[in-house]
Each structure stands twice: as structure tokens, then as C-alpha cells.
PDB file of C-alpha atoms in Angstrom:
ATOM      1  CA  MET A  91     -50.806 -26.609 -37.750  1.00  0.00           C
ATOM      2  CA  GLU A  92     -48.652 -24.043 -36.861  1.00  0.00           C
ATOM      3  CA  GLN A  93     -50.701 -21.506 -37.852  1.00  0.00           C
ATOM      4  CA  ILE A  94     -53.203 -22.917 -34.949  1.00  0.00           C
ATOM      5  CA  PRO A  95     -50.988 -22.865 -31.514  1.00  0.00           C
ATOM      6  CA  ALA A  96     -50.203 -18.815 -33.408  1.00  0.00           C
ATOM      7  CA  MET A  97     -53.487 -17.871 -33.129  1.00  0.00           C
ATOM      8  CA  GLN A  98     -54.069 -19.357 -29.985  1.00  0.00           C
ATOM      9  CA  PHE A  99     -50.953 -17.316 -28.068  1.00  0.00           C
ATOM     10  CA  LEU A 100     -52.390 -14.470 -30.009  1.00  0.00           C
ATOM     11  CA  VAL A 101     -55.869 -15.092 -28.772  1.00  0.00           C
ATOM     12  CA  ALA A 102     -54.301 -15.295 -25.096  1.00  0.00           C
ATOM     13  CA  GLY A 103     -52.283 -12.516 -24.955  1.00  0.00           C
ATOM     14  CA  ALA A 104     -55.193 -10.652 -26.138  1.00  0.00           C
ATOM     15  CA  LEU A 105     -57.593 -11.700 -23.529  1.00  0.00           C
ATOM     16  CA  GLY A 106     -54.396 -11.055 -21.063  1.00  0.00           C
ATOM     17  CA  LEU A 107     -54.022  -7.447 -22.315  1.00  0.00           C
ATOM     18  CA  GLY A 108     -57.825  -7.063 -22.427  1.00  0.00           C
ATOM     19  CA  LEU A 109     -58.755  -8.006 -18.985  1.00  0.00           C
ATOM     20  CA  ALA A 110     -54.804  -6.094 -17.866  1.00  0.00           C
ATOM     21  CA  ALA A 111     -56.129  -2.681 -18.514  1.00  0.00           C
ATOM     22  CA  CYS A 112     -59.771  -3.079 -17.304  1.00  0.00           C
ATOM     23  CA  SER A 113     -57.761  -3.753 -14.070  1.00  0.00           C
ATOM     24  CA  GLY A 114     -56.672  -0.052 -14.554  1.00  0.00           C
ATOM     25  CA  PHE A 115     -60.435   1.073 -14.110  1.00  0.00           C
ATOM     26  CA  ARG A 116     -61.367  -1.684 -11.270  1.00  0.00           C
ATOM     27  CA  VAL A 117     -58.818  -3.815 -10.022  1.00  0.00           C
ATOM     28  CA  PHE A 118     -61.065  -6.545  -9.114  1.00  0.00           C
ATOM     29  CA  VAL A 119     -63.460  -6.457 -11.476  1.00  0.00           C
ATOM     30  CA  PRO A 120     -61.507  -8.462 -14.183  1.00  0.00           C
ATOM     31  CA  LEU A 121     -60.138 -10.718 -11.463  1.00  0.00           C
ATOM     32  CA  LEU A 122     -63.448 -11.627 -10.137  1.00  0.00           C
ATOM     33  CA  ALA A 123     -64.379 -12.047 -14.314  1.00  0.00           C
ATOM     34  CA  ALA A 124     -60.822 -14.529 -14.466  1.00  0.00           C
ATOM     35  CA  SER A 125     -61.508 -16.208 -11.265  1.00  0.00           C
ATOM     36  CA  LEU A 126     -65.512 -17.067 -12.708  1.00  0.00           C
ATOM     37  CA  SER A 127     -64.178 -18.115 -16.426  1.00  0.00           C
ATOM     38  CA  TYR A 128     -61.100 -20.413 -14.825  1.00  0.00           C
ATOM     39  CA  HIS A 129     -63.705 -21.872 -11.479  1.00  0.00           C
ATOM     40  CA  PHE A 130     -66.498 -23.052 -14.480  1.00  0.00           C
ATOM     41  CA  GLY A 131     -63.946 -23.923 -17.138  1.00  0.00           C
ATOM     42  CA  TYR A 132     -64.651 -21.136 -19.718  1.00  0.00           C
ATOM     43  CA  LEU A 133     -60.793 -20.375 -19.714  1.00  0.00           C
ATOM     44  CA  THR A 134     -57.962 -22.556 -19.010  1.00  0.00           C
ATOM     45  CA  PRO A 135     -55.162 -20.848 -16.493  1.00  0.00           C
ATOM     46  CA  ALA A 136     -51.543 -20.852 -16.931  1.00  0.00           C
ATOM     47  CA  ALA A 137     -50.120 -23.892 -14.670  1.00  0.00           C
ATOM     48  CA  GLY A 138     -49.791 -22.286 -11.637  1.00  0.00           C
ATOM     49  CA  PHE A 139     -52.388 -20.332 -11.113  1.00  0.00           C
ATOM     50  CA  VAL A 140     -55.598 -23.028 -10.781  1.00  0.00           C
ATOM     51  CA  TRP A 141     -56.003 -21.178  -7.209  1.00  0.00           C
ATOM     52  CA  LEU A 142     -57.342 -17.816  -9.368  1.00  0.00           C
ATOM     53  CA  GLY A 143     -60.662 -20.586 -10.150  1.00  0.00           C
ATOM     54  CA  SER A 144     -61.202 -21.351  -6.316  1.00  0.00           C
ATOM     55  CA  TRP A 145     -63.935 -21.163  -4.690  1.00  0.00           C
ATOM     56  CA  ALA A 146     -62.095 -19.168  -1.864  1.00  0.00           C
ATOM     57  CA  ALA A 147     -60.859 -16.822  -4.528  1.00  0.00           C
ATOM     58  CA  LEU A 148     -63.834 -16.443  -6.191  1.00  0.00           C
ATOM     59  CA  LEU A 149     -65.570 -15.310  -3.048  1.00  0.00           C
ATOM     60  CA  THR A 150     -63.102 -13.227  -1.360  1.00  0.00           C
ATOM     61  CA  LEU A 151     -62.855 -11.676  -5.287  1.00  0.00           C
ATOM     62  CA  ALA A 152     -66.928 -11.264  -5.087  1.00  0.00           C
ATOM     63  CA  THR A 153     -66.331  -9.528  -1.788  1.00  0.00           C
ATOM     64  CA  ALA A 154     -63.767  -7.022  -2.699  1.00  0.00           C
ATOM     65  CA  THR A 155     -65.136  -6.168  -6.044  1.00  0.00           C
ATOM     66  CA  LEU A 156     -68.347  -4.836  -3.991  1.00  0.00           C
ATOM     67  CA  VAL A 157     -66.404  -3.009  -1.552  1.00  0.00           C
ATOM     68  CA  GLU A 158     -64.390  -1.327  -4.546  1.00  0.00           C
ATOM     69  CA  ILE A 159     -67.167  -0.525  -6.569  1.00  0.00           C
ATOM     70  CA  ALA A 160     -69.195   1.255  -3.453  1.00  0.00           C
ATOM     71  CA  GLY A 161     -65.886   2.706  -2.174  1.00  0.00           C
ATOM     72  CA  TYR A 162     -65.885   4.829  -5.555  1.00  0.00           C
ATOM     73  CA  TYR A 163     -68.900   6.697  -4.780  1.00  0.00           C
ATOM     74  CA  ILE A 164     -67.822   7.736  -1.497  1.00  0.00           C
ATOM     75  CA  PRO A 165     -66.100  11.265  -1.265  1.00  0.00           C
ATOM     76  CA  VAL A 166     -62.107  10.844   0.132  1.00  0.00           C
ATOM     77  CA  VAL A 167     -62.596   7.413   0.321  1.00  0.00           C
ATOM     78  CA  ASP A 168     -62.514   7.681  -3.838  1.00  0.00           C
ATOM     79  CA  HIS A 169     -59.097   9.361  -3.433  1.00  0.00           C
ATOM     80  CA  VAL A 170     -57.916   7.052  -1.000  1.00  0.00           C
ATOM     81  CA  LEU A 171     -59.185   3.948  -2.947  1.00  0.00           C
ATOM     82  CA  ASP A 172     -57.039   5.719  -5.857  1.00  0.00           C
ATOM     83  CA  THR A 173     -54.012   5.423  -3.403  1.00  0.00           C
ATOM     84  CA  LEU A 174     -54.607   1.998  -3.101  1.00  0.00           C
ATOM     85  CA  THR A 175     -55.328   0.837  -6.058  1.00  0.00           C
ATOM     86  CA  THR A 176     -52.446   2.374  -8.123  1.00  0.00           C
ATOM     87  CA  PRO A 177     -49.865  -0.216  -7.220  1.00  0.00           C
ATOM     88  CA  ALA A 178     -52.681  -2.882  -6.929  1.00  0.00           C
ATOM     89  CA  SER A 179     -53.512  -2.285 -10.258  1.00  0.00           C
ATOM     90  CA  PHE A 180     -49.644  -3.427 -11.810  1.00  0.00           C
ATOM     91  CA  VAL A 181     -50.296  -6.530  -9.475  1.00  0.00           C
ATOM     92  CA  ALA A 182     -53.567  -7.417 -10.734  1.00  0.00           C
ATOM     93  CA  GLY A 183     -52.614  -6.445 -14.797  1.00  0.00           C
ATOM     94  CA  THR A 184     -49.830  -8.626 -14.110  1.00  0.00           C
ATOM     95  CA  ILE A 185     -51.584 -11.609 -13.131  1.00  0.00           C
ATOM     96  CA  LEU A 186     -54.116 -11.531 -14.909  1.00  0.00           C
ATOM     97  CA  MET A 187     -51.634 -11.227 -18.424  1.00  0.00           C
ATOM     98  CA  THR A 188     -49.681 -14.485 -16.981  1.00  0.00           C
ATOM     99  CA  SER A 189     -52.599 -16.213 -16.651  1.00  0.00           C
ATOM    100  CA  ALA A 190     -53.952 -16.436 -19.460  1.00  0.00           C
ATOM    101  CA  LEU A 191     -50.837 -17.159 -21.464  1.00  0.00           C
ATOM    102  CA  PRO A 192     -50.491 -20.819 -21.285  1.00  0.00           C
ATOM    103  CA  HIS A 193     -47.564 -22.815 -23.084  1.00  0.00           C
ATOM    104  CA  LEU A 194     -44.756 -20.144 -22.296  1.00  0.00           C
ATOM    105  CA  ASP A 195     -41.695 -20.815 -20.736  1.00  0.00           C
ATOM    106  CA  PRO A 196     -42.640 -18.862 -17.273  1.00  0.00           C
ATOM    107  CA  THR A 197     -39.431 -16.699 -17.129  1.00  0.00           C
ATOM    108  CA  LEU A 198     -41.327 -15.472 -20.214  1.00  0.00           C
ATOM    109  CA  ARG A 199     -44.757 -15.542 -19.375  1.00  0.00           C
ATOM    110  CA  TRP A 200     -43.758 -13.287 -16.395  1.00  0.00           C
ATOM    111  CA  THR A 201     -42.061 -10.839 -18.224  1.00  0.00           C
ATOM    112  CA  LEU A 202     -44.587 -10.398 -20.682  1.00  0.00           C
ATOM    113  CA  GLY A 203     -47.006 -10.482 -17.709  1.00  0.00           C
ATOM    114  CA  ILE A 204     -45.178  -7.733 -16.029  1.00  0.00           C
ATOM    115  CA  LEU A 205     -44.061  -5.598 -18.789  1.00  0.00           C
ATOM    116  CA  VAL A 206     -47.528  -5.762 -21.175  1.00  0.00           C
ATOM    117  CA  GLY A 207     -50.052  -6.553 -18.114  1.00  0.00           C
ATOM    118  CA  GLY A 208     -48.640  -4.874 -15.624  1.00  0.00           C
ATOM    119  CA  GLY A 209     -47.751  -1.900 -17.467  1.00  0.00           C
ATOM    120  CA  THR A 210     -50.995  -1.844 -19.431  1.00  0.00           C
ATOM    121  CA  ALA A 211     -53.058  -1.598 -15.908  1.00  0.00           C
ATOM    122  CA  GLY A 212     -50.900   0.548 -14.168  1.00  0.00           C
ATOM    123  CA  LEU A 213     -51.161   3.394 -16.847  1.00  0.00           C
ATOM    124  CA  VAL A 214     -54.824   2.901 -17.464  1.00  0.00           C
ATOM    125  CA  GLN A 215     -55.084   3.234 -13.554  1.00  0.00           C
ATOM    126  CA  THR A 216     -52.327   6.331 -13.143  1.00  0.00           C
ATOM    127  CA  ALA A 217     -54.763   8.189 -16.446  1.00  0.00           C
ATOM    128  CA  THR A 218     -58.174   7.570 -14.034  1.00  0.00           C
ATOM    129  CA  ALA A 219     -56.287   8.564 -11.170  1.00  0.00           C
ATOM    130  CA  LEU A 220     -55.574  11.944 -12.674  1.00  0.00           C
ATOM    131  CA  LEU A 221     -58.648  12.651 -14.376  1.00  0.00           C
ATOM    132  CA  ARG A 222     -60.339  12.087 -10.782  1.00  0.00           C
ATOM    133  CA  GLY A 223     -57.879  15.173  -9.407  1.00  0.00           C
ATOM    134  CA  ALA A 224     -58.646  17.226 -12.302  1.00  0.00           C
ATOM    135  CA  SER A 225     -62.972  16.638 -11.371  1.00  0.00           C
ATOM    136  CA  THR A 226     -61.900  17.098  -7.612  1.00  0.00           C
ATOM    137  CA  ALA A 227     -60.210  20.479  -8.705  1.00  0.00           C
ATOM    138  CA  THR A 228     -62.746  22.053 -11.019  1.00  0.00           C
ATOM    139  CA  THR A 229     -65.840  20.723  -9.686  1.00  0.00           C
ATOM    140  CA  ALA A 230     -64.910  20.351  -5.926  1.00  0.00           C
ATOM    141  CA  GLY A 231     -65.723  16.325  -6.042  1.00  0.00           C
ATOM    142  CA  LEU A 232     -69.554  16.467  -7.667  1.00  0.00           C
ATOM    143  CA  ALA A 233     -68.422  15.323 -11.050  1.00  0.00           C
ATOM    144  CA  ASN A 234     -66.399  12.396  -9.295  1.00  0.00           C
ATOM    145  CA  PRO A 235     -70.118   9.860  -8.687  1.00  0.00           C
ATOM    146  CA  VAL A 236     -70.100   9.895 -12.735  1.00  0.00           C
ATOM    147  CA  LEU A 237     -66.389   9.071 -13.004  1.00  0.00           C
ATOM    148  CA  ALA A 238     -66.810   6.568 -10.625  1.00  0.00           C
ATOM    149  CA  THR A 239     -70.214   5.004 -12.866  1.00  0.00           C
ATOM    150  CA  ALA A 240     -67.816   6.023 -16.365  1.00  0.00           C
ATOM    151  CA  GLU A 241     -64.615   3.661 -14.859  1.00  0.00           C
ATOM    152  CA  ASN A 242     -67.197   0.676 -13.519  1.00  0.00           C
ATOM    153  CA  THR A 243     -69.155   0.444 -16.849  1.00  0.00           C
ATOM    154  CA  LEU A 244     -65.642   0.137 -18.537  1.00  0.00           C
ATOM    155  CA  ALA A 245     -64.488  -2.173 -16.481  1.00  0.00           C
ATOM    156  CA  ILE A 246     -67.899  -4.295 -16.658  1.00  0.00           C
ATOM    157  CA  GLY A 247     -68.055  -3.260 -20.364  1.00  0.00           C
ATOM    158  CA  GLY A 248     -64.635  -4.212 -21.205  1.00  0.00           C
ATOM    159  CA  VAL A 249     -64.506  -7.516 -19.238  1.00  0.00           C
ATOM    160  CA  ALA A 250     -67.461  -8.717 -21.211  1.00  0.00           C
ATOM    161  CA  LEU A 251     -66.475  -7.813 -24.406  1.00  0.00           C
ATOM    162  CA  THR A 252     -62.491  -9.175 -23.682  1.00  0.00           C
ATOM    163  CA  LEU A 253     -64.219 -12.078 -22.978  1.00  0.00           C
ATOM    164  CA  LEU A 254     -66.540 -12.581 -26.205  1.00  0.00           C
ATOM    165  CA  LEU A 255     -64.307 -11.008 -28.636  1.00  0.00           C
ATOM    166  CA  PRO A 256     -60.749 -11.012 -27.479  1.00  0.00           C
ATOM    167  CA  LEU A 257     -58.867  -9.509 -30.613  1.00  0.00           C
ATOM    168  CA  VAL A 258     -61.338  -6.623 -30.342  1.00  0.00           C
ATOM    169  CA  ALA A 259     -61.238  -5.666 -27.016  1.00  0.00           C
ATOM    170  CA  ALA A 260     -57.165  -5.593 -27.375  1.00  0.00           C
ATOM    171  CA  GLY A 261     -57.289  -3.636 -30.352  1.00  0.00           C
ATOM    172  CA  LEU A 262     -59.208  -1.131 -29.013  1.00  0.00           C
ATOM    173  CA  VAL A 263     -56.902  -1.582 -25.808  1.00  0.00           C
ATOM    174  CA  ILE A 264     -53.782  -0.428 -27.758  1.00  0.00           C
ATOM    175  CA  LEU A 265     -55.739   2.843 -29.276  1.00  0.00           C
ATOM    176  CA  LEU A 266     -56.494   3.763 -25.855  1.00  0.00           C
ATOM    177  CA  LEU A 267     -52.567   3.104 -25.150  1.00  0.00           C
ATOM    178  CA  VAL A 268     -51.793   5.817 -27.898  1.00  0.00           C
ATOM    179  CA  PHE A 269     -54.252   7.925 -26.934  1.00  0.00           C
ATOM    180  CA  VAL A 270     -53.172   8.279 -22.922  1.00  0.00           C
ATOM    181  CA  LEU A 271     -49.019   8.186 -24.172  1.00  0.00           C
ATOM    182  CA  SER A 272     -50.181  10.958 -26.393  1.00  0.00           C
ATOM    183  CA  ARG A 273     -52.564  12.903 -23.852  1.00  0.00           C
ATOM    184  CA  VAL A 274     -48.995  12.358 -21.500  1.00  0.00           C
ATOM    185  CA  ARG A 275     -46.979  13.616 -23.919  1.00  0.00           C
ATOM    186  CA  ARG A 276     -48.708  16.550 -24.650  1.00  0.00           C
ATOM    187  CA  TRP A 277     -49.100  17.371 -20.458  1.00  0.00           C
ATOM    188  CA  ARG A 278     -45.221  16.775 -20.267  1.00  0.00           C
ATOM    189  CA  ALA A 279     -44.565  19.127 -23.244  1.00  0.00           C
ATOM    190  CA  ARG A 280     -47.012  21.774 -21.721  1.00  0.00           C
ATOM    191  CA  ARG A 281     -45.282  21.841 -17.846  1.00  0.00           C
ATOM    192  CA  ARG A 282     -41.955  22.316 -19.609  1.00  0.00           C
ATOM    193  CA  GLY A 283     -43.504  25.129 -21.639  1.00  0.00           C
ATOM    194  CA  THR A 284     -42.833  24.008 -24.955  1.00  0.00           C
ATOM    195  CA  ALA A 285     -45.429  23.047 -28.124  1.00  0.00           C
ATOM    196  CA  PRO A 286     -45.289  19.173 -28.853  1.00  0.00           C
ATOM    197  CA  THR A 287     -43.688  18.897 -32.386  1.00  0.00           C
ATOM    198  CA  LYS A 288     -45.994  16.995 -34.902  1.00  0.00           C
ATOM    199  CA  GLY A 289     -44.620  14.122 -36.910  1.00  0.00           C
TER     200      GLY A 289
END
């Protein structure tokens, strides 16, 4: 009997982590997916997040999603969006993680939401922003639409995988985070003029 709730918490955490990571690619795609899931009863939101499944939230997020996706194909606008979506992704990741964790003490739920959800979203978003900056510097922005398409695909595909196979998606997110952190470590080592130590 004790293993059933433990598995439920594990799946809920995996859902939150997967959706939070996807908000690092596109802020509003996973929020829209969560809104649709809550609205049509596919998922049950945690206490205090019923509003995320309302018609008002659904229509607002659908509009914001279309604007965000289209904006990344417009030169200069994509950099403005990166500036705006970096803090927004942290907020979105926090909301997605917190809303996916039912039956937990609110303090613990929000702590996990901020640290795990917000942290994951922020890290992924920062990595994509740096990648877009490198793309602009090396290709004068010509490769940015390709990068935008890849990010859109990762956001939409990641959301679909998270909703269908949350544990698999969470495992892939952990691998992604390990990869991003290792790249950041190497980048910092290069800036200090030292090679990263192995082990």
C-alpha cells in the first residue's frame, strides 16, 4: 500500500521535471500543455492551481505560445525574446513543477518547484540563449531559424514524451542537465585558462 503513493509522487515529480525542462526551450508550450491537461482532466493540478486549467488561462497561453514560436523566426526579436524568457522560464518551471506535485505540504511543494523546476528551466533556457548567441556570432544569425525550429521541436516533442512517458522523459532531462553542466564547467575552465580535471 505504501508503494502506490510513492510511485504516484515519483510520476508527478517526473511530470513536473519534464515540463519544467521543456519551458527552457519554449516558455509557453509546456504551460499550454499543462493547461490543456488540467482543463480536460488528463492531469489533476495541485491545490491552488485549478486556474491553470480555466478557459481564460487556456486562451491566453494559446495566444502567447503562437506569438513566442513565431517571434523566434524574426531577426533581433529572437534576442529580445531570449532576454524576456530567461526569467520567465524560471517562473514557468516553478509553476509547472509545483502544480504537478499534489498532496504535499505547500512549503515543500514550492521549495521543490523553485529549486528543481525553476532551476531546471533556467539552466536549459540559459544554455539555449548562449547557443543562439554563438550562432549569431558565427553565422550572422543565418542559422538562428534552424536553431529555432530545433527548439520548437524539442519543446513540443518533450512535452508529448513527458505526458506519455514521464519517467523516461525525466531520465532524459537528467542526462541533459548533466551534459549542460559539464559544458558549463569546461567553458569556465577555458576562461580561467586551465583544462578541466578528469574524474
